[in-house]
mmCIF file of C-alpha atoms in Angstrom:
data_model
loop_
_atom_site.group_PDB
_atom_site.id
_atom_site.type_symbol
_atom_site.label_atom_id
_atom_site.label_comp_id
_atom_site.label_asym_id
_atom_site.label_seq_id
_atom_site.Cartn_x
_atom_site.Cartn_y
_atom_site.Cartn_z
ATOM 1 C CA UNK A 23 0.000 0.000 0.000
ATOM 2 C CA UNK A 24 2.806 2.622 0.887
ATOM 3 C CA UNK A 25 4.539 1.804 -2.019
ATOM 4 C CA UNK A 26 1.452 2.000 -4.005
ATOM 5 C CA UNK A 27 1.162 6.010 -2.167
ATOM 6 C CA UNK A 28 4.569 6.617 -3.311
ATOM 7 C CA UNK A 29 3.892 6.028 -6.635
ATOM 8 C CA UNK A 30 0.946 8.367 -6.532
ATOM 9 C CA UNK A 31 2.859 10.928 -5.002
ATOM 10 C CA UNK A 32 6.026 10.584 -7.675
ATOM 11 C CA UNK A 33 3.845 9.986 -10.758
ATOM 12 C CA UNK A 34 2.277 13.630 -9.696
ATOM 13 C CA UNK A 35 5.267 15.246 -9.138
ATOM 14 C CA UNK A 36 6.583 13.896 -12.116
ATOM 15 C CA UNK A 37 3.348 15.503 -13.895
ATOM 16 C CA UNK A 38 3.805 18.752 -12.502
ATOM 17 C CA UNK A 39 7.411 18.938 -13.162
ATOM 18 C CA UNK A 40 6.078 19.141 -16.581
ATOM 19 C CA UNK A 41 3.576 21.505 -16.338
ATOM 20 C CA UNK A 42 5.977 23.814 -14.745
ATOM 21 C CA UNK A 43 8.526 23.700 -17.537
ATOM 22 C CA UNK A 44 6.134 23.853 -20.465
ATOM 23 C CA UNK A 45 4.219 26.141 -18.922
ATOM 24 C CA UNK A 46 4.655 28.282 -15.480
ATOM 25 C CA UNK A 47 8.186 28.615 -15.615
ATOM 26 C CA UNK A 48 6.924 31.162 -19.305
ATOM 27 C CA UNK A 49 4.038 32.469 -17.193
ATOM 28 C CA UNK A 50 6.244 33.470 -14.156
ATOM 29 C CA UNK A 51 8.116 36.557 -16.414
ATOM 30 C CA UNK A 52 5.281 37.462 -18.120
ATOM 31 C CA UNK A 53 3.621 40.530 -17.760
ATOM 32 C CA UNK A 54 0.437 39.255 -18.749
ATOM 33 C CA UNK A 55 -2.585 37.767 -16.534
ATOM 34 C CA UNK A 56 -2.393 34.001 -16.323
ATOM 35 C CA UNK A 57 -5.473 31.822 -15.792
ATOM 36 C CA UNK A 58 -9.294 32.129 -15.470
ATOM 37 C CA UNK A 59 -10.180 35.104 -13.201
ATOM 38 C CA UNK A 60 -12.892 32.831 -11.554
ATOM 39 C CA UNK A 61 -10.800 30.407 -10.883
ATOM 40 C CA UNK A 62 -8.421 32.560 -8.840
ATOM 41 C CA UNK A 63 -11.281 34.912 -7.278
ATOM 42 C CA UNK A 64 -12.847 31.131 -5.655
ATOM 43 C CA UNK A 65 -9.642 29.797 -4.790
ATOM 44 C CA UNK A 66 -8.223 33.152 -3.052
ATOM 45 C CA UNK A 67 -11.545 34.442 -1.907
ATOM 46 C CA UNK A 68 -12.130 30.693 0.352
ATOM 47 C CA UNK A 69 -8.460 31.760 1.835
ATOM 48 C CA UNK A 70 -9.805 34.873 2.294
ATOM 49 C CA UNK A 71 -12.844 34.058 4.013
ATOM 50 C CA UNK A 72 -10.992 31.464 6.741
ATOM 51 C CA UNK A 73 -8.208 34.281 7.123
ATOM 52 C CA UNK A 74 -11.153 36.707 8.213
ATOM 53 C CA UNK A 75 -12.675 34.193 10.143
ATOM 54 C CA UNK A 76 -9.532 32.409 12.014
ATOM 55 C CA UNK A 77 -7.701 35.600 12.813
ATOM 56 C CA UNK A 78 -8.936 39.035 13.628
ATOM 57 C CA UNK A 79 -8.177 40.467 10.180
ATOM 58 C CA UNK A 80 -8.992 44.199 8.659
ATOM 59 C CA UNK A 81 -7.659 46.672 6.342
ATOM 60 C CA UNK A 82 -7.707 50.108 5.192
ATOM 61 C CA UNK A 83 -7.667 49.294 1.221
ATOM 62 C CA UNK A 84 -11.138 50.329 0.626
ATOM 63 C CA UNK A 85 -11.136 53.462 2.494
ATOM 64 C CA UNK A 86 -7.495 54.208 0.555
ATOM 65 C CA UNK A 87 -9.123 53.438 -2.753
ATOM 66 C CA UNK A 88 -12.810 55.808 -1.396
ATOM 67 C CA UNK A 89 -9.751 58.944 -1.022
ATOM 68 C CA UNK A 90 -8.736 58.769 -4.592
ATOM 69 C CA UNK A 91 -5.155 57.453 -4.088
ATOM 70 C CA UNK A 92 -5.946 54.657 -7.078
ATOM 71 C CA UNK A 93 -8.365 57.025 -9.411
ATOM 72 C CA UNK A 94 -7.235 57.469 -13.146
ATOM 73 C CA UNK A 95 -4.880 54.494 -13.124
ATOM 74 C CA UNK A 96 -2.474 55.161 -10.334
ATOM 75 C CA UNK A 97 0.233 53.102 -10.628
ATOM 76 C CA UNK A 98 2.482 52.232 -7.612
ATOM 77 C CA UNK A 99 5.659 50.227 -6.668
ATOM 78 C CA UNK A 100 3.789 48.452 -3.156
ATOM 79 C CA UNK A 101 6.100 47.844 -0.558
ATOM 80 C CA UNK A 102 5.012 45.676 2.365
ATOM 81 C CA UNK A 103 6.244 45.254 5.245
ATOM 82 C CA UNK A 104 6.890 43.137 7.602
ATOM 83 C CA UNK A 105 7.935 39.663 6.085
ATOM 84 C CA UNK A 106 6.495 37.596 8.933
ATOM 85 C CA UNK A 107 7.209 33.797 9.251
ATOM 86 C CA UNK A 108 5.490 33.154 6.663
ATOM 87 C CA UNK A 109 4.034 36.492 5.273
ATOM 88 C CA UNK A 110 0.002 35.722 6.156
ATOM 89 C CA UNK A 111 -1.176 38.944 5.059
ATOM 90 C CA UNK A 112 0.330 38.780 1.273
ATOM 91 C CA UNK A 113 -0.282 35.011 0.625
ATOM 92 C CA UNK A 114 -4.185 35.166 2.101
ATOM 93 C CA UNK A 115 -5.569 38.118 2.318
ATOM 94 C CA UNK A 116 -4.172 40.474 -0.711
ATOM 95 C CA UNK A 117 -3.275 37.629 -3.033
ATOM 96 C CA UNK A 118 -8.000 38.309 -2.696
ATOM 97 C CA UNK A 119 -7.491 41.334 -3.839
ATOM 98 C CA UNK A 120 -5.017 41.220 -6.642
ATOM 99 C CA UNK A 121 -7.001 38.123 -8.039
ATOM 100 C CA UNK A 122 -10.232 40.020 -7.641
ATOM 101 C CA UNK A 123 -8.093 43.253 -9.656
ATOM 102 C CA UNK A 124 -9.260 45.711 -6.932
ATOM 103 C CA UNK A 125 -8.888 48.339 -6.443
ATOM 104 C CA UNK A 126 -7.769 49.267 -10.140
ATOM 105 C CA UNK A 127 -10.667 47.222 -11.449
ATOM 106 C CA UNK A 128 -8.757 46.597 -14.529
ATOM 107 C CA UNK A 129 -7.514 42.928 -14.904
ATOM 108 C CA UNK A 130 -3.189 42.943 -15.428
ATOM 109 C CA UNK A 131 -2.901 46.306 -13.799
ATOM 110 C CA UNK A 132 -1.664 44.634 -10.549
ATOM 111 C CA UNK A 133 1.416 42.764 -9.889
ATOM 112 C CA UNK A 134 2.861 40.999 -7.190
ATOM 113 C CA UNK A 135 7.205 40.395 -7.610
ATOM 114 C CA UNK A 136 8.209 36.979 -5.299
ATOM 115 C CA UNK A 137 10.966 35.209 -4.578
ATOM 116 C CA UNK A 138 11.452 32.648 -7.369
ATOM 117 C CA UNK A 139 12.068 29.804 -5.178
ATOM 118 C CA UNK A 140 7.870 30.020 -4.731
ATOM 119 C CA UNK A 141 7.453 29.363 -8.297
ATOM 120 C CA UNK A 142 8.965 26.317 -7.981
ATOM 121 C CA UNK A 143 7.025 24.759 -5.274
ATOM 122 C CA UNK A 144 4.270 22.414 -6.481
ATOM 123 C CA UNK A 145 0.661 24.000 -6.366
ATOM 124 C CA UNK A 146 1.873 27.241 -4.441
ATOM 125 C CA UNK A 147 2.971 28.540 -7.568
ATOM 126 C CA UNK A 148 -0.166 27.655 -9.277
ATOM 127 C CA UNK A 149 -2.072 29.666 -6.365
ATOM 128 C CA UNK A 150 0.273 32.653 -6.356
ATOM 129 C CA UNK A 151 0.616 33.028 -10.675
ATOM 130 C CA UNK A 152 -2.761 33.015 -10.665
ATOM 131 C CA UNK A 153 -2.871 36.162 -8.160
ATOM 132 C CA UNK A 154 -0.830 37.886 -10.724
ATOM 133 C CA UNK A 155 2.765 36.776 -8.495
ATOM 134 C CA UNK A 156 5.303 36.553 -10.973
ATOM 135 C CA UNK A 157 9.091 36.491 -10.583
ATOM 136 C CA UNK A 158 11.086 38.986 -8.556
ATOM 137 C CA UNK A 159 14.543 39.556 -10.967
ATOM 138 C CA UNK A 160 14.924 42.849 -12.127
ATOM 139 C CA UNK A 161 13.613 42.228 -15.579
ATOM 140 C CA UNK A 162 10.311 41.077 -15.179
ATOM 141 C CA UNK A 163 9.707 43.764 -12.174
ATOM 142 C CA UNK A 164 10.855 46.569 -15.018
ATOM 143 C CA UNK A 165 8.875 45.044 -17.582
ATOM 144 C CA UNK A 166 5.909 45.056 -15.239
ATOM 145 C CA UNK A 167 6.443 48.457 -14.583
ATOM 146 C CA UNK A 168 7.135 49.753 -18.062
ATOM 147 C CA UNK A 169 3.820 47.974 -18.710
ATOM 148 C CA UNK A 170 1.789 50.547 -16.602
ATOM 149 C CA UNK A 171 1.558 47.838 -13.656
ATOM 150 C CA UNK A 172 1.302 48.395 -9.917
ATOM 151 C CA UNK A 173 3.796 46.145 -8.748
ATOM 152 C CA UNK A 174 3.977 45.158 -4.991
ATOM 153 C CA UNK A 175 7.374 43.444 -3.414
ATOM 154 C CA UNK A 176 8.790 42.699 0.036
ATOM 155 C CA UNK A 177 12.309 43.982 -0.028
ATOM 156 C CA UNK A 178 12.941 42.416 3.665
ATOM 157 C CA UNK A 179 12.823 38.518 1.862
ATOM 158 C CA UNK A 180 14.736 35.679 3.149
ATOM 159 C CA UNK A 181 16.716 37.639 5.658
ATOM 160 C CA UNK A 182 13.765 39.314 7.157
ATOM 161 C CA UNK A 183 11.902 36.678 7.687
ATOM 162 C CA UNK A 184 14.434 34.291 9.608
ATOM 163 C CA UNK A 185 14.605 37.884 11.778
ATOM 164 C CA UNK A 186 11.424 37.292 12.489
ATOM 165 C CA UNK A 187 10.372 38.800 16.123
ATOM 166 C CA UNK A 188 6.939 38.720 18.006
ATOM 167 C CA UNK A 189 8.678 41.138 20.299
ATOM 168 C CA UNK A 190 10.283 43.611 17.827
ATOM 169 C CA UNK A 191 9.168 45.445 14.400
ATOM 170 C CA UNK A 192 12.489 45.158 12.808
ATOM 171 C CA UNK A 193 12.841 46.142 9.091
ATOM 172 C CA UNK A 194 15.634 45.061 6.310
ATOM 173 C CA UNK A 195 16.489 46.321 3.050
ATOM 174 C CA UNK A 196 18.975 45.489 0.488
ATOM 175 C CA UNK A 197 21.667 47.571 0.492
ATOM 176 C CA UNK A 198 21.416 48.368 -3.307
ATOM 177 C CA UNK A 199 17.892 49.554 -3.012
ATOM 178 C CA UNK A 200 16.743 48.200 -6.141
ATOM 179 C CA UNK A 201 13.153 48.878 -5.861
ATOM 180 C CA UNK A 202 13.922 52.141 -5.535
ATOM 181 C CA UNK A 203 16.033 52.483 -8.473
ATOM 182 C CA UNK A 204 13.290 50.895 -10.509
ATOM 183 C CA UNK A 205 10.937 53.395 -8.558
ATOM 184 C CA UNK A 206 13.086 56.373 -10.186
ATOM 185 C CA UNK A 207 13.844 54.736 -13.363
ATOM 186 C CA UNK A 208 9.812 54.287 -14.549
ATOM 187 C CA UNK A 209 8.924 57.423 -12.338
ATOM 188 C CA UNK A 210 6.255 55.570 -10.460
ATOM 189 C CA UNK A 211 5.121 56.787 -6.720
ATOM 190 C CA UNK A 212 6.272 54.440 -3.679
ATOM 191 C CA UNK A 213 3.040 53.096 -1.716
ATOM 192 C CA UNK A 214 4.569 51.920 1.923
ATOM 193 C CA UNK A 215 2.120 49.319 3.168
ATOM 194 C CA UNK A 216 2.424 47.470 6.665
ATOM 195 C CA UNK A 217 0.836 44.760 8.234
ATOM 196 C CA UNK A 218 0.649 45.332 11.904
ATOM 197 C CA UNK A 219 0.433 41.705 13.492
ATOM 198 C CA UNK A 220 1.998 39.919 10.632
ATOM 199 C CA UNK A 221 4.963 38.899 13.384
ATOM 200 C CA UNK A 222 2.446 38.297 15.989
ATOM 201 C CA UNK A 223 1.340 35.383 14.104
ATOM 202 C CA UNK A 224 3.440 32.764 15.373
ATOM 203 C CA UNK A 225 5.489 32.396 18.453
ATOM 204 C CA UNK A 226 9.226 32.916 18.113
ATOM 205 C CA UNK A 227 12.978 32.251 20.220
ATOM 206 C CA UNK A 228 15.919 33.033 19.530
ATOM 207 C CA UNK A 229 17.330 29.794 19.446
ATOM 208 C CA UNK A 230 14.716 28.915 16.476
ATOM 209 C CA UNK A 231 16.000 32.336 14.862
ATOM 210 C CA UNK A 232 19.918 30.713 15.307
ATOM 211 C CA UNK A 233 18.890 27.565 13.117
ATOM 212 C CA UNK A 234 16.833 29.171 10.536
ATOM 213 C CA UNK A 235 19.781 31.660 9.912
ATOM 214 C CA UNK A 236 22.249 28.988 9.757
ATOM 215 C CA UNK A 237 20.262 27.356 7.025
ATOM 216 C CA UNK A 238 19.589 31.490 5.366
ATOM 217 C CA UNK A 239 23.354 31.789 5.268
ATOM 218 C CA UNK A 240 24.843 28.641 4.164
ATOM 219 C CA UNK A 241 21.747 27.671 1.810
ATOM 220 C CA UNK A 242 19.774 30.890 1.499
ATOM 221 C CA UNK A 243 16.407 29.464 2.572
ATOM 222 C CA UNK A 244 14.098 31.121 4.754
ATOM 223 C CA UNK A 245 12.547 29.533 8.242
ATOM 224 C CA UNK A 246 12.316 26.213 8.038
ATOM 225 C CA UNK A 247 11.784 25.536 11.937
ATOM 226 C CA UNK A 248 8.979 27.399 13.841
ATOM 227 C CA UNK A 249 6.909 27.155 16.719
ATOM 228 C CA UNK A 250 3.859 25.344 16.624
ATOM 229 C CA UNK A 251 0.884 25.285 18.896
ATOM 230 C CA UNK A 252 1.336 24.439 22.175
ATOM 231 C CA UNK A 253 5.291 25.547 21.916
ATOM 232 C CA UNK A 254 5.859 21.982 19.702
ATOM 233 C CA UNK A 255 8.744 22.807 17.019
ATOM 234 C CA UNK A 256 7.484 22.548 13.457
ATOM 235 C CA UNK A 257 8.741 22.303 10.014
ATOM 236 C CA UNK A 258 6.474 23.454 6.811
ATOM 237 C CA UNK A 259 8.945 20.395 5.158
ATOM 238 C CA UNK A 260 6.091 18.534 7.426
ATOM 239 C CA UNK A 261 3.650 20.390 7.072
ATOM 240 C CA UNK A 262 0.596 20.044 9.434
ATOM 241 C CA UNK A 263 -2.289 21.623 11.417
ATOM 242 C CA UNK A 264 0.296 22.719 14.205
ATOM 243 C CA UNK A 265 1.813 25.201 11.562
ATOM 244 C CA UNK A 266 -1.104 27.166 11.872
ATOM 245 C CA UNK A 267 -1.047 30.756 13.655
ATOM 246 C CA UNK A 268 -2.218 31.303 16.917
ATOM 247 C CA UNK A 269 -5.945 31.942 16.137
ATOM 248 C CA UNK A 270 -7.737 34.842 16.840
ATOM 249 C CA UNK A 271 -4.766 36.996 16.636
ATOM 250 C CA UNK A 272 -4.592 40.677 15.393
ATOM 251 C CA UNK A 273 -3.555 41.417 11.682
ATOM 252 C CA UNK A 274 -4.153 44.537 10.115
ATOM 253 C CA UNK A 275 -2.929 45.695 6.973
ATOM 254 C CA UNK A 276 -2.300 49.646 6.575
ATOM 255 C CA UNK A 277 -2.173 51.165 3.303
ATOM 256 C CA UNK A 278 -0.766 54.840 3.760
ATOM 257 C CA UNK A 279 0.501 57.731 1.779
ATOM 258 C CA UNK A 280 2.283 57.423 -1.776
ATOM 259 C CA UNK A 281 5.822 58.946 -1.659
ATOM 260 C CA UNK A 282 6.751 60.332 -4.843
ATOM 261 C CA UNK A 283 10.308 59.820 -6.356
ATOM 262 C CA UNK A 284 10.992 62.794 -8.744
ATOM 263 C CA UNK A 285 10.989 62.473 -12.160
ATOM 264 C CA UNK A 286 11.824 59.199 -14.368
ATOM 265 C CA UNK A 287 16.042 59.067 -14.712
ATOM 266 C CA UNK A 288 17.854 56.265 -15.791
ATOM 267 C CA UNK A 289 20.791 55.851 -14.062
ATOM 268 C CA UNK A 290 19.683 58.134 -10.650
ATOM 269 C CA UNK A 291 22.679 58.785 -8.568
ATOM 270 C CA UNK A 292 23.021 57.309 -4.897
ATOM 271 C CA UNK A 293 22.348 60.601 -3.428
ATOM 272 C CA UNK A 294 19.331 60.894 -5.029
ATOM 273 C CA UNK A 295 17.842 57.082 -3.897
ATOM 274 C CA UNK A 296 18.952 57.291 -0.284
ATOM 275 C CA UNK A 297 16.754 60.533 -0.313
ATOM 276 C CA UNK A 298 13.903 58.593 -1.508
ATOM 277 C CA UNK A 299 14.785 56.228 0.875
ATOM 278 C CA UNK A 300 15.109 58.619 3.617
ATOM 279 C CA UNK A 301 11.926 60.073 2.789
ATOM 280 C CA UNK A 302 10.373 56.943 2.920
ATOM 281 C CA UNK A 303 11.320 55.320 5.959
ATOM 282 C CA UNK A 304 10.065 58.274 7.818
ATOM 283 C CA UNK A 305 6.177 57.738 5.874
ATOM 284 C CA UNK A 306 6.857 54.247 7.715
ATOM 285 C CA UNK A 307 7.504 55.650 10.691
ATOM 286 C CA UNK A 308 4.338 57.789 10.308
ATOM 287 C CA UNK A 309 2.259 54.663 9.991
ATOM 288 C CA UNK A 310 3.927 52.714 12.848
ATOM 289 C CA UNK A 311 3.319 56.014 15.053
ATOM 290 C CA UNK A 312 -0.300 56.449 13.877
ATOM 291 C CA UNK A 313 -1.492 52.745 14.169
ATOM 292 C CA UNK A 314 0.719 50.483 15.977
ATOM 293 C CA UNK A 315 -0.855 51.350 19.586
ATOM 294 C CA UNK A 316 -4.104 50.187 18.053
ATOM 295 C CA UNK A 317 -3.303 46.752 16.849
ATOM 296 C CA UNK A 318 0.298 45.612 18.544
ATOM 297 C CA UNK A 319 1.264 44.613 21.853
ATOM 298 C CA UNK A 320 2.094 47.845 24.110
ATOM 299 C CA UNK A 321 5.829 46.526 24.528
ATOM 300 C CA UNK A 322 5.808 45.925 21.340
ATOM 301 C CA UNK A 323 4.933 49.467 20.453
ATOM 302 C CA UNK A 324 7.306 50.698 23.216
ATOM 303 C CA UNK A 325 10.219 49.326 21.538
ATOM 304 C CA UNK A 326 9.650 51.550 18.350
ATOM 305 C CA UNK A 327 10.505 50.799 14.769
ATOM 306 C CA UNK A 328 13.954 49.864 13.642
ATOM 307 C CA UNK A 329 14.952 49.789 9.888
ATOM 308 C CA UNK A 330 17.933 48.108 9.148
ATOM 309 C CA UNK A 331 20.027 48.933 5.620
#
């Protein structure tokens, strides 16, 4: 019988291995929409739906959208923030709203760039292509961009998330600042975005952080031990119903203000994206001020923001 299983389980692998190469691996650079909008609108809106109903979840987005930020075609480079263990907010509850194209309304007008590692895992890249994730390398993000695309990315990746603290807000960016660059280059806004619980999720130690970066720096994978319910040590190699967050915690997701990068140059100077970046750490800091007493922890708020480049 269990070889019978494994059988199953290789002949489908097998199968999708195929799939991918004839046919996701093309759809992850395109800048295209992939798949039957139904399709991703049932799938992503069922996600949805248990998020809302297994956490405490809200958001600003349709207020945001109500004050005009998206009228006319707005387009936006979307940075989110934080990472998370396993960044909740992004894979259930906007992955909704991209599939659903709001708040543009126009299907292909909104983007998600991911870590191509993602793409490659059976059935999760199915999910995320079809909520308009496609790869994050610099020329499909451009090409998105170029394209008239909101694009939304997580700069923190890997690193950020096997940082991940249910004590701390702690934020990491690349020291190249390439979605800023790309930001100057196409002359498109910056939309900061933060989701205030997202590292509330899951319970964390530093001694799980000490493995998990000892696999990020000598394989570049993210978390790959966690805390489960009832403190039991998890893997999502295994996954299982102890992986889950702590229910009924608090996630909010805070759209704010667009922060506007100058005119489009090609090859902007370093002065001129650390002043974008200055500028825009301190609209993050104006979130975190205005809304993190409503929806984290007070020691959490207590310890402030820290951004890391």
């Amino acid at each position: 019988m269990l070889a019978g299983i494994a059988g199953l389980v290789v002949a489908a692998l097998s199968a999708w291995l195929v799939w991918y190469v004839l046919v996701l691996q093309k759809v992850a650079s395109s800048s295209l929409p992939w798949g039957p909008k139904w399709l991703a609108v049932a799938v992503s809106g069922a996600i949805f739906r248990f998020g809302k109903w297994y956490l405490r979840y809200s958001d600003n987005l349709a207020e945001h959208a109500a004050a005009g930020y998206w009228k006319d075609g707005q387009q936006y480079v979307m940075v989110w923030h934080p990472h998370g263990a396993f960044a909740i907010a992004a894979l259930c509850f906007t992955s909704h709203y991209w599939a659903d194209d709001f708040p543009t309304g126009r299907r292909g007008a909104q983007f998600v760039c991911v870590a191509s590692l993602l793409l490659r895992v059976p059935f999760l890249a199915d999910y995320l292509l079809l909520c308009h994730a496609r790869s994050q390398d610099r020329k499909t993000f451009s090409n998105l961009l170029q394209a008239g695309a909101t694009v939304a990315v997580q700069p923190g990746g890997l690193h950020e998330q096997v940082e991940t603290d249910d004590k701390k807000e702690r934020l990491y960016f690349p020291a190249n600042l390439g979605f800023i660059r790309l930001a100057i280059q196409h002359g498109v806004p910056l939309l900061p975005v933060y989701s205030f619980g997202e590292n509330q999720l899951f319970r964390t130690a530093e001694w799980v952080r000490k493995i998990n970066r000892f696999f990020y720096k000598n394989f570049k994978i993210g978390n790959l031990i966690m805390f489960g319910h009832g403190g039991i040590p998890t893997s999502p190699l295994l996954p299982t119903p102890l992986m889950m967050p702590v229910p009924g915690r608090r996630l909010h997701i805070q759209f704010g203000k667009p922060v506007d990068v100058g005119p489009k140059e090609e090859n902007p100077s370093e002065e001129r994206v650390l002043e974008v970046f200055k500028r825009y750490s301190a609209a993050l800091q104006e979130i975190f001020k205005e809304c993190a007493p409503k929806y984290l922890p007070k020691e959490v708020v207590e310890h402030g923001l820290e951004i890391h480049l």
